[in-house]
Coordinates of C-alpha atoms in Angstrom, one line a residue:
X1 CA -46.8 -21.5 14.1
X2 CA -45.9 -22.7 17.6
X3 CA -44.8 -20.2 20.2
X4 CA -42.1 -20.9 22.7
X5 CA -43.1 -18.9 25.7
X6 CA -39.7 -18.9 27.6
X7 CA -38.0 -17.4 24.7
X8 CA -40.6 -15.8 22.6
X9 CA -39.4 -17.8 19.5
X10 CA -42.2 -18.6 17.0
X11 CA -41.6 -22.1 15.7
X12 CA -42.7 -23.6 12.6
X13 CA -44.2 -27.3 12.7
X14 CA -43.9 -29.9 10.1
X15 CA -46.9 -31.8 11.5
X16 CA -45.0 -35.2 11.6
X17 CA -47.2 -38.1 12.6
X18 CA -46.3 -40.3 15.7
X19 CA -44.4 -43.5 15.2
X20 CA -46.8 -46.2 14.2
X21 CA -44.3 -49.0 15.5
X22 CA -44.8 -50.4 19.1
X23 CA -41.1 -50.9 20.4
X24 CA -42.1 -53.4 23.0
X25 CA -44.1 -55.3 20.5
X26 CA -40.9 -55.4 18.1
X27 CA -38.8 -56.6 21.0
X28 CA -41.4 -59.4 21.5
X29 CA -41.2 -60.8 18.1
X30 CA -39.3 -64.1 17.5
X31 CA -38.5 -66.5 14.6
X32 CA -37.7 -70.2 14.7
X33 CA -34.8 -69.6 12.1
X34 CA -31.1 -69.2 13.0
X35 CA -27.8 -70.2 11.9
X36 CA -27.4 -72.4 14.9
X37 CA -30.5 -74.4 14.0
X38 CA -30.7 -74.2 10.3
X39 CA -27.0 -73.7 9.4
X40 CA -26.3 -77.3 8.5
X41 CA -29.3 -77.5 6.0
X42 CA -28.2 -74.2 4.5
X43 CA -24.7 -75.6 3.8
X44 CA -26.4 -78.6 2.2
X45 CA -28.5 -76.5 -0.1
X46 CA -25.3 -74.2 -1.0
X47 CA -23.4 -77.4 -2.0
X48 CA -26.3 -78.6 -4.1
X49 CA -26.7 -75.1 -5.7
X50 CA -22.8 -75.0 -6.4
X51 CA -23.2 -78.2 -8.2
X52 CA -25.8 -76.9 -10.4
X53 CA -23.4 -74.1 -11.5
X54 CA -20.6 -76.7 -12.1
X55 CA -22.9 -78.9 -14.2
X56 CA -24.5 -76.4 -16.4
X57 CA -23.2 -77.0 -19.9
X58 CA -24.9 -74.5 -22.1
X59 CA -23.7 -71.0 -22.2
X60 CA -27.4 -69.5 -21.9
X61 CA -28.2 -71.9 -19.1
X62 CA -25.2 -70.8 -17.0
X63 CA -26.2 -67.2 -17.5
X64 CA -29.8 -67.9 -16.6
X65 CA -28.7 -69.7 -13.5
X66 CA -26.6 -66.8 -12.2
X67 CA -29.4 -64.3 -13.1
X68 CA -31.7 -66.5 -11.1
X69 CA -29.4 -66.7 -8.1
X70 CA -28.8 -62.9 -8.1
X71 CA -32.6 -62.2 -8.0
X72 CA -33.1 -64.7 -5.4
X73 CA -30.5 -63.0 -3.1
X74 CA -28.1 -66.1 -2.8
X75 CA -25.5 -65.1 -5.7
X76 CA -23.1 -63.8 -3.0
X77 CA -22.5 -67.4 -1.6
X78 CA -21.2 -68.3 -4.9
X79 CA -19.2 -65.1 -5.8
X80 CA -15.9 -66.8 -6.9
X81 CA -17.7 -69.4 -8.9
X82 CA -19.8 -66.9 -10.6
X83 CA -16.7 -64.6 -11.4
X84 CA -14.9 -67.6 -12.7
X85 CA -17.8 -68.4 -15.1
X86 CA -18.1 -64.8 -16.3
X87 CA -14.5 -64.8 -16.9
X88 CA -14.7 -67.5 -19.5
X89 CA -17.7 -66.0 -21.4
X90 CA -17.1 -65.6 -25.0
X91 CA -19.4 -62.5 -25.8
X92 CA -19.3 -63.4 -29.6
X93 CA -20.8 -66.7 -29.2
X94 CA -24.4 -65.7 -28.5
X95 CA -26.6 -64.4 -31.3
X96 CA -30.2 -64.2 -29.9
X97 CA -31.2 -60.9 -28.4
X98 CA -32.2 -62.5 -24.9
X99 CA -28.7 -64.0 -24.3
X100 CA -26.7 -61.2 -25.9
X101 CA -28.4 -58.7 -23.5
X102 CA -28.4 -61.0 -20.7
X103 CA -24.5 -61.5 -20.8
X104 CA -23.9 -57.9 -21.3
X105 CA -25.8 -56.9 -18.2
X106 CA -24.5 -59.7 -16.0
X107 CA -20.9 -58.8 -17.0
X108 CA -21.2 -55.1 -16.2
X109 CA -23.1 -55.7 -13.0
X110 CA -20.2 -57.9 -11.8
X111 CA -17.6 -55.1 -12.7
X112 CA -16.5 -56.5 -16.1
X113 CA -16.4 -54.2 -19.1
X114 CA -18.1 -55.3 -22.2
X115 CA -18.4 -53.2 -25.2
X116 CA -21.7 -52.1 -26.7
X117 CA -20.5 -53.6 -30.0
X118 CA -22.0 -57.0 -29.1
X119 CA -25.2 -55.4 -30.1
X120 CA -24.2 -54.6 -33.7
X121 CA -25.3 -58.1 -34.9
X122 CA -28.8 -57.0 -33.8
X123 CA -28.9 -53.8 -35.5
X124 CA -29.4 -52.2 -38.9
X125 CA -26.7 -50.0 -40.4
X126 CA -28.7 -46.9 -39.4
X127 CA -28.1 -47.8 -35.7
X128 CA -31.6 -48.9 -35.1
X129 CA -32.6 -52.5 -33.7
X130 CA -34.0 -55.0 -36.2
X131 CA -37.7 -54.6 -36.7
X132 CA -38.1 -58.4 -36.5
X133 CA -37.1 -58.4 -32.6
X134 CA -40.1 -56.5 -31.8
X135 CA -42.0 -59.7 -31.2
X136 CA -39.4 -61.4 -28.9
X137 CA -40.9 -60.5 -25.6
X138 CA -38.3 -62.4 -23.4
X139 CA -35.4 -60.7 -25.6
X140 CA -36.9 -57.4 -25.3
X141 CA -37.3 -57.5 -21.6
X142 CA -33.6 -58.7 -21.3
X143 CA -32.7 -55.8 -23.7
X144 CA -34.6 -53.2 -21.6
X145 CA -32.8 -54.3 -18.4
X146 CA -29.4 -54.2 -20.0
X147 CA -30.0 -50.7 -21.2
X148 CA -29.9 -49.5 -17.7
X149 CA -26.0 -50.6 -17.5
X150 CA -25.1 -48.0 -20.1
X151 CA -22.4 -45.4 -19.4
X152 CA -22.2 -41.9 -20.8
X153 CA -22.3 -41.5 -24.5
X154 CA -23.2 -45.0 -25.1
X155 CA -26.0 -44.2 -27.7
X156 CA -26.7 -47.8 -28.4
X157 CA -28.1 -48.2 -24.9
X158 CA -30.2 -45.3 -25.2
X159 CA -31.6 -46.8 -28.4
X160 CA -32.0 -50.1 -26.7
X161 CA -34.0 -48.5 -24.1
X162 CA -36.2 -46.7 -26.6
X163 CA -36.9 -49.7 -28.7
X164 CA -37.5 -52.4 -26.0
X165 CA -39.8 -49.8 -24.0
X166 CA -41.7 -49.0 -27.2
X167 CA -42.4 -52.7 -28.1
X168 CA -42.9 -54.0 -24.7
X169 CA -45.8 -51.4 -24.3
X170 CA -47.7 -52.9 -27.1
X171 CA -47.2 -56.6 -26.4
X172 CA -50.6 -58.5 -26.1
X173 CA -51.9 -62.0 -25.1
X174 CA -49.1 -62.4 -22.5
X175 CA -49.4 -64.8 -19.6
X176 CA -50.0 -63.2 -16.3
X177 CA -46.6 -63.9 -14.8
X178 CA -44.8 -62.3 -17.9
X179 CA -47.2 -59.4 -18.0
X180 CA -46.6 -58.7 -14.3
X181 CA -42.7 -59.0 -14.8
X182 CA -42.8 -56.3 -17.8
X183 CA -45.1 -54.2 -15.8
X184 CA -42.7 -54.1 -12.8
X185 CA -39.6 -53.6 -15.1
X186 CA -41.0 -50.7 -16.8
X187 CA -41.8 -49.0 -13.5
X188 CA -38.6 -49.9 -11.8
X189 CA -35.5 -51.7 -13.6
X190 CA -33.7 -54.6 -12.3
X191 CA -30.3 -52.7 -11.9
X192 CA -31.9 -50.1 -9.5
X193 CA -33.6 -52.6 -7.3
X194 CA -32.7 -53.2 -3.7
X195 CA -31.6 -56.8 -3.3
X196 CA -33.5 -57.6 -0.2
X197 CA -36.9 -56.7 -1.3
X198 CA -36.2 -58.0 -4.9
X199 CA -35.2 -61.4 -3.5
X200 CA -38.7 -61.3 -1.5
X201 CA -40.6 -60.4 -4.4
X202 CA -38.9 -62.7 -6.8
X203 CA -39.2 -65.8 -4.6
X204 CA -43.1 -65.5 -4.9
X205 CA -42.5 -65.3 -8.9
X206 CA -40.1 -67.9 -9.1
X207 CA -42.1 -70.6 -7.1
X208 CA -44.8 -70.2 -9.8
X209 CA -42.3 -70.9 -12.7
X210 CA -42.6 -74.2 -14.6
X211 CA -38.9 -74.3 -14.6
X212 CA -38.3 -73.8 -10.9
X213 CA -35.5 -75.7 -9.3
X214 CA -36.5 -76.9 -5.8
X215 CA -33.1 -76.5 -4.4
X216 CA -32.7 -72.9 -5.4
X217 CA -36.2 -72.1 -3.9
X218 CA -35.6 -73.7 -0.8
X219 CA -32.1 -72.2 -0.4
X220 CA -33.5 -68.8 -1.2
X221 CA -36.1 -69.0 1.4
X222 CA -34.0 -70.5 4.1
X223 CA -31.2 -68.0 3.4
X224 CA -33.8 -65.3 3.6
X225 CA -35.2 -66.5 7.0
X226 CA -31.7 -67.0 8.6
X227 CA -30.8 -63.5 7.4
X228 CA -34.0 -61.9 8.7
X229 CA -33.5 -63.5 12.0
X230 CA -30.1 -61.7 12.3
X231 CA -31.7 -58.4 11.3
X232 CA -34.5 -58.8 13.9
X233 CA -32.1 -59.2 16.7
X234 CA -30.0 -56.1 15.7
X235 CA -33.3 -54.2 15.4
X236 CA -34.4 -55.3 18.8
X237 CA -31.1 -54.2 20.3
X238 CA -31.7 -50.8 18.7
X239 CA -35.0 -50.4 20.0
X240 CA -33.6 -50.9 23.5
X241 CA -30.9 -48.2 22.7
X242 CA -33.4 -45.7 21.4
X243 CA -35.5 -45.8 24.7
X244 CA -32.8 -43.7 26.4
X245 CA -33.3 -41.0 23.9
X246 CA -37.2 -41.2 24.3
X247 CA -38.0 -38.7 21.3
X248 CA -41.6 -39.0 22.2
X249 CA -41.1 -36.9 25.4
X250 CA -37.7 -35.1 24.9
X251 CA -38.4 -34.1 21.3
X252 CA -41.9 -34.6 20.5
X253 CA -41.7 -32.5 17.1
X254 CA -39.1 -34.7 15.3
X255 CA -39.8 -37.9 13.3
X256 CA -39.5 -41.0 15.5
X257 CA -38.4 -43.5 12.7
X258 CA -36.2 -46.1 14.2
X259 CA -37.5 -49.1 12.1
X260 CA -37.2 -47.0 8.9
X261 CA -33.7 -45.9 9.8
X262 CA -32.7 -49.6 10.4
X263 CA -34.3 -50.7 7.1
X264 CA -32.2 -48.2 5.2
X265 CA -29.1 -49.2 7.0
X266 CA -29.7 -52.8 6.4
X267 CA -30.1 -52.1 2.6
X268 CA -26.7 -50.2 2.6
X269 CA -24.9 -53.0 4.2
X270 CA -26.9 -56.2 3.9
X271 CA -24.3 -58.8 4.3
X272 CA -24.6 -60.5 7.6
X273 CA -21.0 -59.9 8.7
X274 CA -21.6 -56.0 8.6
X275 CA -23.5 -55.9 11.6
X276 CA -21.3 -53.2 13.4
X277 CA -21.8 -51.0 10.2
X278 CA -25.8 -51.5 10.4
X279 CA -25.6 -50.6 14.1
X280 CA -23.6 -47.3 13.7
X281 CA -25.3 -46.3 10.5
X282 CA -28.8 -46.7 12.1
X283 CA -27.7 -44.7 15.1
X284 CA -26.4 -41.8 12.6
X285 CA -29.7 -41.8 10.7
X286 CA -31.9 -41.8 13.8
X287 CA -30.0 -38.9 15.2
X288 CA -29.6 -37.2 11.8
X289 CA -33.5 -37.3 11.2
X290 CA -33.9 -35.5 14.5
X291 CA -31.3 -32.9 13.5
X292 CA -32.9 -32.5 10.1
X293 CA -36.2 -31.5 11.8
X294 CA -34.6 -29.2 14.0
X295 CA -32.9 -27.4 11.2
X296 CA -35.9 -27.5 8.9
X297 CA -38.6 -26.3 11.1
X298 CA -38.1 -25.9 14.8
X299 CA -34.8 -24.3 15.5
X300 CA -34.3 -20.4 15.4
X301 CA -31.5 -19.2 13.3
X302 CA -29.5 -18.3 16.4
X303 CA -30.0 -21.7 17.9
X304 CA -28.8 -23.4 14.8
X305 CA -25.7 -21.2 14.7
X306 CA -24.9 -22.2 18.1
X307 CA -25.6 -26.0 17.4
X308 CA -23.3 -25.9 14.4
X309 CA -20.6 -24.2 16.4
X310 CA -20.9 -26.8 19.2
X311 CA -20.4 -29.4 16.6
X312 CA -17.3 -27.6 15.4
X313 CA -15.9 -27.3 18.9
X314 CA -16.6 -31.2 19.6
X315 CA -16.7 -30.7 23.3
X316 CA -19.4 -31.6 25.8
X317 CA -18.7 -28.3 27.4
X318 CA -20.2 -26.6 24.3
X319 CA -23.6 -28.1 25.4
X320 CA -24.1 -25.2 28.0
X321 CA -24.8 -22.7 25.3
X322 CA -27.5 -24.8 23.8
X323 CA -31.3 -24.8 24.6
X324 CA -32.7 -27.7 26.6
X325 CA -34.0 -29.6 23.6
X326 CA -30.7 -29.3 21.5
X327 CA -28.7 -30.5 24.5
X328 CA -30.6 -34.1 24.1
X329 CA -29.5 -34.5 20.6
X330 CA -26.0 -33.1 20.9
X331 CA -25.3 -35.4 23.8
X332 CA -26.7 -38.4 21.7
X333 CA -24.6 -37.3 18.8
X334 CA -21.4 -37.1 20.9
X335 CA -21.9 -40.4 22.7
X336 CA -22.6 -42.2 19.6
X337 CA -19.5 -40.9 17.8
X338 CA -17.5 -41.5 21.0
X339 CA -18.5 -45.2 21.2
X340 CA -17.8 -45.8 17.5
X341 CA -14.4 -44.0 17.8
X342 CA -13.4 -46.1 20.8
X343 CA -14.4 -49.4 19.2
X344 CA -12.5 -48.6 16.1
X345 CA -9.3 -47.9 18.2
X346 CA -9.8 -51.1 20.0
X347 CA -10.6 -53.4 17.1
X348 CA -8.6 -51.6 14.2
X349 CA -6.1 -49.8 16.2
X350 CA -7.1 -46.7 14.3
X351 CA -8.2 -43.1 15.5
X352 CA -11.2 -42.3 13.1
X353 CA -12.4 -39.4 15.1
X354 CA -10.9 -36.6 12.8
X355 CA -12.6 -38.2 9.8
X356 CA -16.0 -38.8 11.5
X357 CA -16.0 -35.1 13.0
X358 CA -15.1 -33.7 9.6
X359 CA -18.2 -35.4 8.0
X360 CA -20.5 -34.4 10.8
X361 CA -19.4 -30.8 10.4
X362 CA -19.9 -30.8 6.6
X363 CA -23.2 -32.4 7.1
X364 CA -24.3 -30.0 9.7
X365 CA -23.1 -27.0 7.8
X366 CA -25.1 -28.2 4.8
X367 CA -28.3 -27.9 7.1
X368 CA -27.3 -24.4 8.3
X369 CA -26.8 -23.1 4.8
X370 CA -30.2 -24.2 3.9
X371 CA -31.5 -22.6 7.1
X372 CA -29.7 -19.3 6.4
X373 CA -31.3 -19.2 2.9
X374 CA -34.7 -19.9 4.3
X375 CA -34.5 -17.4 7.1
X376 CA -33.3 -14.7 4.7
X377 CA -36.0 -15.4 2.0
X378 CA -33.2 -16.1 -0.5
X379 CA -34.0 -18.6 -3.4
X380 CA -30.7 -20.4 -4.6
X381 CA -30.6 -21.4 -8.2
X382 CA -31.4 -25.2 -8.5
X383 CA -27.6 -25.9 -9.1
X384 CA -26.5 -23.6 -6.2
X385 CA -28.8 -25.5 -4.0
X386 CA -27.7 -28.9 -5.4
X387 CA -24.0 -28.2 -4.8
X388 CA -24.9 -27.8 -1.0
X389 CA -27.5 -30.4 -0.9
X390 CA -25.4 -33.3 -1.9
X391 CA -23.7 -32.8 1.4
X392 CA -26.8 -32.1 3.5
X393 CA -28.6 -35.3 2.2
X394 CA -26.1 -37.3 4.2
X395 CA -24.7 -39.7 1.8
X396 CA -20.9 -38.6 2.0
X397 CA -21.2 -39.2 5.8
X398 CA -22.9 -42.5 5.3
X399 CA -20.3 -43.6 2.7
X400 CA -17.4 -42.9 5.2
X401 CA -19.3 -44.7 7.9
X402 CA -19.5 -47.5 5.3
X403 CA -15.6 -47.5 4.4
X404 CA -14.9 -47.9 8.0
X405 CA -17.7 -50.4 8.7
X406 CA -16.8 -52.9 5.7
X407 CA -13.1 -52.6 5.4
X408 CA -11.8 -53.0 8.8
X409 CA -8.0 -53.6 9.1
X410 CA -7.3 -53.0 5.6
X411 CA -8.7 -49.4 5.6
X412 CA -5.2 -47.7 5.0
X413 CA -5.3 -48.9 1.3
X414 CA -8.5 -46.7 0.8
X415 CA -8.1 -44.0 3.5
X416 CA -6.8 -41.4 1.1
X417 CA -9.1 -41.9 -1.9
X418 CA -12.5 -42.7 -0.1
X419 CA -12.1 -40.8 3.2
X420 CA -9.5 -38.0 3.0
X421 CA -10.4 -37.0 -0.6
X422 CA -14.1 -38.2 -0.4
X423 CA -15.4 -35.1 -2.3
X424 CA -13.6 -36.1 -5.3
X425 CA -14.6 -39.8 -5.3
X426 CA -17.4 -40.9 -7.9
X427 CA -18.5 -43.6 -5.5
X428 CA -19.2 -40.9 -3.0
X429 CA -20.4 -37.9 -5.2
X430 CA -22.6 -39.7 -7.6
X431 CA -24.7 -41.7 -5.1
X432 CA -25.0 -38.4 -3.1
X433 CA -26.4 -36.4 -6.1
X434 CA -28.7 -39.4 -7.1
X435 CA -30.2 -39.6 -3.4
X436 CA -30.7 -36.0 -3.0
X437 CA -32.6 -36.0 -6.4
X438 CA -34.7 -38.9 -5.4
X439 CA -35.5 -37.3 -2.1
X440 CA -36.5 -34.3 -3.6
X441 CA -38.4 -35.7 -6.6
X442 CA -40.5 -37.9 -4.0
X443 CA -41.1 -35.3 -1.4
X444 CA -41.5 -32.1 -3.3
X445 CA -45.3 -32.0 -3.3
X446 CA -45.7 -32.3 0.4
X447 CA -42.8 -30.0 1.2
X448 CA -44.4 -27.4 -0.9
X449 CA -47.6 -27.9 0.7
X450 CA -45.9 -27.2 4.1
X451 CA -44.2 -24.1 2.6
X452 CA -40.7 -25.4 2.5
X453 CA -38.9 -24.1 -0.5
X454 CA -35.3 -25.9 -0.2
X455 CA -36.2 -28.6 -2.8
X456 CA -34.8 -28.9 -6.2
X457 CA -38.1 -29.3 -7.9
X458 CA -39.4 -26.2 -6.3
X459 CA -36.3 -24.1 -7.1
X460 CA -36.0 -25.5 -10.8
X461 CA -39.8 -24.4 -11.2
X462 CA -38.9 -20.8 -10.0
X463 CA -35.8 -20.5 -12.1
X464 CA -37.1 -22.0 -15.3
X465 CA -40.7 -21.1 -15.0
X466 CA -41.3 -24.8 -15.4
X467 CA -44.4 -26.7 -14.3
X468 CA -44.1 -29.3 -11.5
X469 CA -44.4 -32.1 -14.3
X470 CA -41.7 -30.6 -16.4
X471 CA -39.3 -30.1 -13.4
X472 CA -40.0 -33.8 -12.2
X473 CA -39.2 -35.2 -15.7
X474 CA -35.8 -33.0 -15.8
X475 CA -35.0 -34.5 -12.3
X476 CA -35.6 -38.2 -13.7
X477 CA -33.3 -37.4 -16.6
X478 CA -30.6 -36.2 -14.4
X479 CA -31.0 -39.3 -12.2
X480 CA -30.6 -41.5 -15.3
X481 CA -27.5 -39.7 -16.5
X482 CA -25.9 -39.8 -13.0
X483 CA -26.6 -43.7 -13.0
X484 CA -24.6 -43.9 -16.3
X485 CA -21.6 -42.2 -14.5
X486 CA -22.0 -44.5 -11.5
X487 CA -22.0 -47.6 -13.9
X488 CA -18.8 -46.4 -15.3
X489 CA -17.4 -46.1 -11.7
X490 CA -18.5 -49.5 -10.9
X491 CA -16.6 -51.1 -13.7
X492 CA -13.6 -48.9 -13.0
X493 CA -13.4 -49.8 -9.3
X494 CA -14.9 -53.1 -8.7
X495 CA -11.7 -55.2 -8.9
X496 CA -9.6 -53.1 -6.6
X497 CA -12.2 -51.8 -4.0
X498 CA -15.1 -54.2 -4.4
X499 CA -16.7 -53.8 -0.8
X500 CA -16.7 -49.9 -1.3
X501 CA -18.4 -50.4 -4.6
X502 CA -21.0 -52.5 -3.0
X503 CA -21.7 -50.0 -0.3
X504 CA -21.9 -47.2 -3.0
X505 CA -24.3 -49.1 -5.2
X506 CA -26.5 -50.7 -2.5
X507 CA -26.9 -47.3 -0.8
X508 CA -28.2 -45.9 -4.0
X509 CA -30.5 -48.8 -4.6
X510 CA -32.0 -48.9 -1.2
X511 CA -32.8 -45.1 -1.5
X512 CA -34.6 -45.9 -4.8
X513 CA -36.7 -48.4 -2.9
X514 CA -37.6 -46.4 0.1
X515 CA -38.8 -43.4 -2.0
X516 CA -40.7 -45.7 -4.4
X517 CA -43.9 -44.8 -2.5
X518 CA -43.3 -41.1 -1.3
X519 CA -41.7 -39.9 1.8
X520 CA -40.1 -42.7 3.5
X521 CA -39.0 -41.1 6.8
X522 CA -42.1 -38.9 6.9
X523 CA -45.3 -40.6 5.9
X524 CA -45.6 -44.2 7.2
X525 CA -47.9 -45.4 4.4
X526 CA -49.2 -49.0 4.2
X527 CA -46.8 -49.8 1.4
X528 CA -44.0 -48.5 3.4
X529 CA -45.0 -50.4 6.5
X530 CA -45.2 -53.6 4.4
X531 CA -41.7 -52.9 3.2
X532 CA -40.4 -52.7 6.9
X533 CA -42.3 -55.9 7.8
X534 CA -39.9 -57.8 5.6
X535 CA -37.2 -57.5 8.5
X536 CA -39.8 -58.5 11.1
X537 CA -41.5 -61.6 9.5
X538 CA -39.8 -64.6 8.0
X539 CA -41.1 -66.3 4.7
X540 CA -43.5 -69.4 5.2
X541 CA -41.7 -72.5 4.6
X542 CA -44.0 -75.5 4.7
X543 CA -41.5 -78.1 5.4
X544 CA -40.1 -76.3 8.5
X545 CA -43.5 -74.9 9.6
X546 CA -45.0 -78.3 9.7
X547 CA -42.2 -79.7 11.6
X548 CA -42.4 -77.1 14.2
X549 CA -46.2 -78.2 14.8
X550 CA -45.4 -81.8 15.5

């Protein structure tokens, strides 16, 4: 416990470690890649790749090419071509396990409904898959990946997951490349992976493939490096912005995690044209992380009530009632929102302040409710906690940021459904539940060691008398079922609101990735640092690197 001598307040400490990233070093980083210098070559490669799509004759070859482009992170360049190809797919032609499962996954991933009846030809009358398929390794892996595109009550895909997993686990004498892909998929299915890190990982896999196409490989690398150059410049500007807040001096007890916040924002809106969205979402996440630490450990209940009231009033004069440390973060919040609102008014002719204020208030009130429970010693039920925690995790406010960030002038079409009635939208609610459970699943152990009880795992253990392992398994089941509902929403809304669907899905995938190795915003482990480095360093490209040396 830490005593505040001036006010006699006993303050808890979460013991957060200092930031490992040197802002000045980040600002000094450079890259030889850019749209200006390498754009012409990128366009040449895109045209060549477009020709590959146009000339692929066999059904399976076209699907393989689309799958490869998606995994290499370049499919968005050929969105129309890919959709045109998928529209013409006759799902009854394919008869082998690999192709049937691949076309099912690709169609659903791209928002096209396809019935699970396509698997009937591969199953016995009792609903079990044919035993003879158990030796088809590539088919089993394709089926496994397809099973994660299931919707509620699609028992065929539950059986697909069981059958493929059981048989993949017993495969022997596999080549190293295939064995690594199977292990990675069993740990983390394709549908849940963050495209940015997946493309970086798959580039390494693809360049070892005997069937590798040099055009696609060069396109993937160059596209990655040009995009990385954009991200690096944005991050360097944000480093300069964060210097004014100076958390190290003004709020030394909070997590200073700007690079982690930017990485998450990049994952939520990776398309290069959404720079403003990433800029605003990073600022939100950086400020919100500090507020989280204030409500979790540092603030007294009286101070937290005052801060919440100040957000409700939304007036700089409200700062007068706050202690000095809270004035820093309230001013940062107020100034950030004011800049965002002014920009929307100038460029979109729209006053977004009422919607942004509403979201921040819901968000802060969620924190306050948890603080009230903690200070009173009350343990809510797991479900009671979750009904509050899907607000306090910050996904609803992030989705509203996303709607304003990616839609722009056409916002009126979606204003009612996704902003005014956000709490009823599956594209907002479902990611919020998934992200909350992912957060709690991967931070429960360290939070319980710190004596923090507001975690679904901990509360479920108390309520059900369950072990930590049983509670974790229960949460994993909830996450899978929520994904089934999200898959349904993806197909339902992809054609009328594709950009919003993308934000919803990418936000969820990105969160899966950042919590893969524990507490992303807390412990800056080597694996998490390596992940962040992907926005700091380009991929080596011999033909360009050698040219620079000449």
